Amino acid sequence: MGLLRTILIILLIYYGFKILSRIFAPVLFKYAAKKAEERFGGAFNQQRQEPINKEGEVTIDKMPENKSSNKNVGEYVDYEEIE
């Protein structure tokens, strides 16, 4: 009798979960899709709000913290390959 009761409880829980998931799954997917759209849309809008630089314009976003390191660097020489 105890085994039959346990099997019936398991089947009741299984079918109850199955029915409830059919009811609430679309709502959960809509909520998850809306949240993902907000997250990705916010990132896209944040990138878009940055000023667009013209071609050839140079901007410096971050200056180096240690300014003394540039003193020890040697002279830069640009070599061209001769054929």
Short mmCIF file of C-alpha atoms in Angstrom, two decimals:
data_model
loop_
_atom_site.label_atom_id
_atom_site.label_comp_id
_atom_site.label_asym_id
_atom_site.label_seq_id
_atom_site.Cartn_x
_atom_site.Cartn_y
_atom_site.Cartn_z
CA MET A 1 0.00 0.00 0.00
CA GLY A 2 2.87 2.35 0.82
CA LEU A 3 4.55 1.69 -2.55
CA LEU A 4 1.35 2.41 -4.47
CA ARG A 5 0.85 5.63 -2.53
CA THR A 6 4.44 6.74 -3.25
CA ILE A 7 4.04 6.02 -6.98
CA LEU A 8 0.77 7.98 -7.08
CA ILE A 9 2.37 10.96 -5.31
CA ILE A 10 5.30 10.92 -7.76
CA LEU A 11 2.92 10.74 -10.75
CA LEU A 12 0.77 13.56 -9.32
CA ILE A 13 3.82 15.77 -8.84
CA TYR A 14 5.12 14.92 -12.34
CA TYR A 15 1.84 15.69 -14.12
CA GLY A 16 1.25 18.76 -11.96
CA PHE A 17 4.67 20.11 -12.90
CA LYS A 18 4.03 19.29 -16.54
CA ILE A 19 0.72 21.19 -16.58
CA LEU A 20 2.09 24.17 -14.65
CA SER A 21 5.13 24.39 -16.92
CA ARG A 22 2.85 24.61 -19.98
CA ILE A 23 1.01 27.49 -18.35
CA PHE A 24 3.96 29.44 -16.95
CA ALA A 25 6.73 28.66 -19.50
CA PRO A 26 5.59 31.26 -22.08
CA VAL A 27 5.41 33.93 -19.36
CA LEU A 28 8.91 33.05 -18.12
CA PHE A 29 10.34 33.07 -21.66
CA LYS A 30 8.77 36.46 -22.38
CA TYR A 31 10.24 37.84 -19.17
CA ALA A 32 13.69 36.42 -19.95
CA ALA A 33 13.56 37.76 -23.52
CA LYS A 34 12.54 41.22 -22.29
CA LYS A 35 15.40 41.28 -19.76
CA ALA A 36 17.93 40.17 -22.40
CA GLU A 37 16.63 42.82 -24.80
CA GLU A 38 17.00 45.50 -22.13
CA ARG A 39 20.53 44.35 -21.31
CA PHE A 40 21.72 44.21 -24.93
CA GLY A 41 19.80 47.32 -25.93
CA GLY A 42 21.33 49.25 -23.03
CA ALA A 43 24.83 48.20 -24.04
CA PHE A 44 24.13 49.18 -27.65
CA ASN A 45 22.72 52.58 -26.66
CA GLN A 46 25.63 53.20 -24.31
CA GLN A 47 28.11 52.64 -27.12
CA ARG A 48 26.08 54.79 -29.46
CA GLN A 49 26.02 57.77 -27.10
CA GLU A 50 29.79 58.13 -27.27
CA PRO A 51 30.81 60.92 -29.63
CA ILE A 52 31.71 59.67 -33.07
CA ASN A 53 35.17 60.88 -34.09
CA LYS A 54 35.86 62.07 -37.59
CA GLU A 55 38.27 60.10 -39.71
CA GLY A 56 41.85 60.94 -38.84
CA GLU A 57 40.99 62.59 -35.52
CA VAL A 58 43.04 61.38 -32.56
CA THR A 59 41.64 61.13 -29.04
CA ILE A 60 43.40 59.99 -25.88
CA ASP A 61 41.08 58.25 -23.44
CA LYS A 62 43.60 57.35 -20.77
CA MET A 63 46.95 58.91 -19.95
CA PRO A 64 49.78 56.71 -18.62
CA GLU A 65 50.16 56.87 -14.86
CA ASN A 66 53.97 56.75 -14.72
CA LYS A 67 55.32 59.70 -16.71
CA SER A 68 58.98 59.04 -15.84
CA SER A 69 59.03 55.79 -17.86
CA ASN A 70 59.09 57.77 -21.13
CA LYS A 71 62.47 59.32 -20.24
CA ASN A 72 64.32 55.98 -20.38
CA VAL A 73 62.95 55.01 -23.77
CA GLY A 74 65.33 55.46 -26.70
CA GLU A 75 64.68 57.23 -29.97
CA TYR A 76 62.17 55.66 -32.34
CA VAL A 77 63.50 54.95 -35.83
CA ASP A 78 61.15 54.07 -38.66
CA TYR A 79 62.86 51.72 -41.13
CA GLU A 80 61.68 51.23 -44.68
CA GLU A 81 62.39 48.09 -46.62
CA ILE A 82 64.43 48.72 -49.80
CA GLU A 83 64.14 46.25 -52.65
#
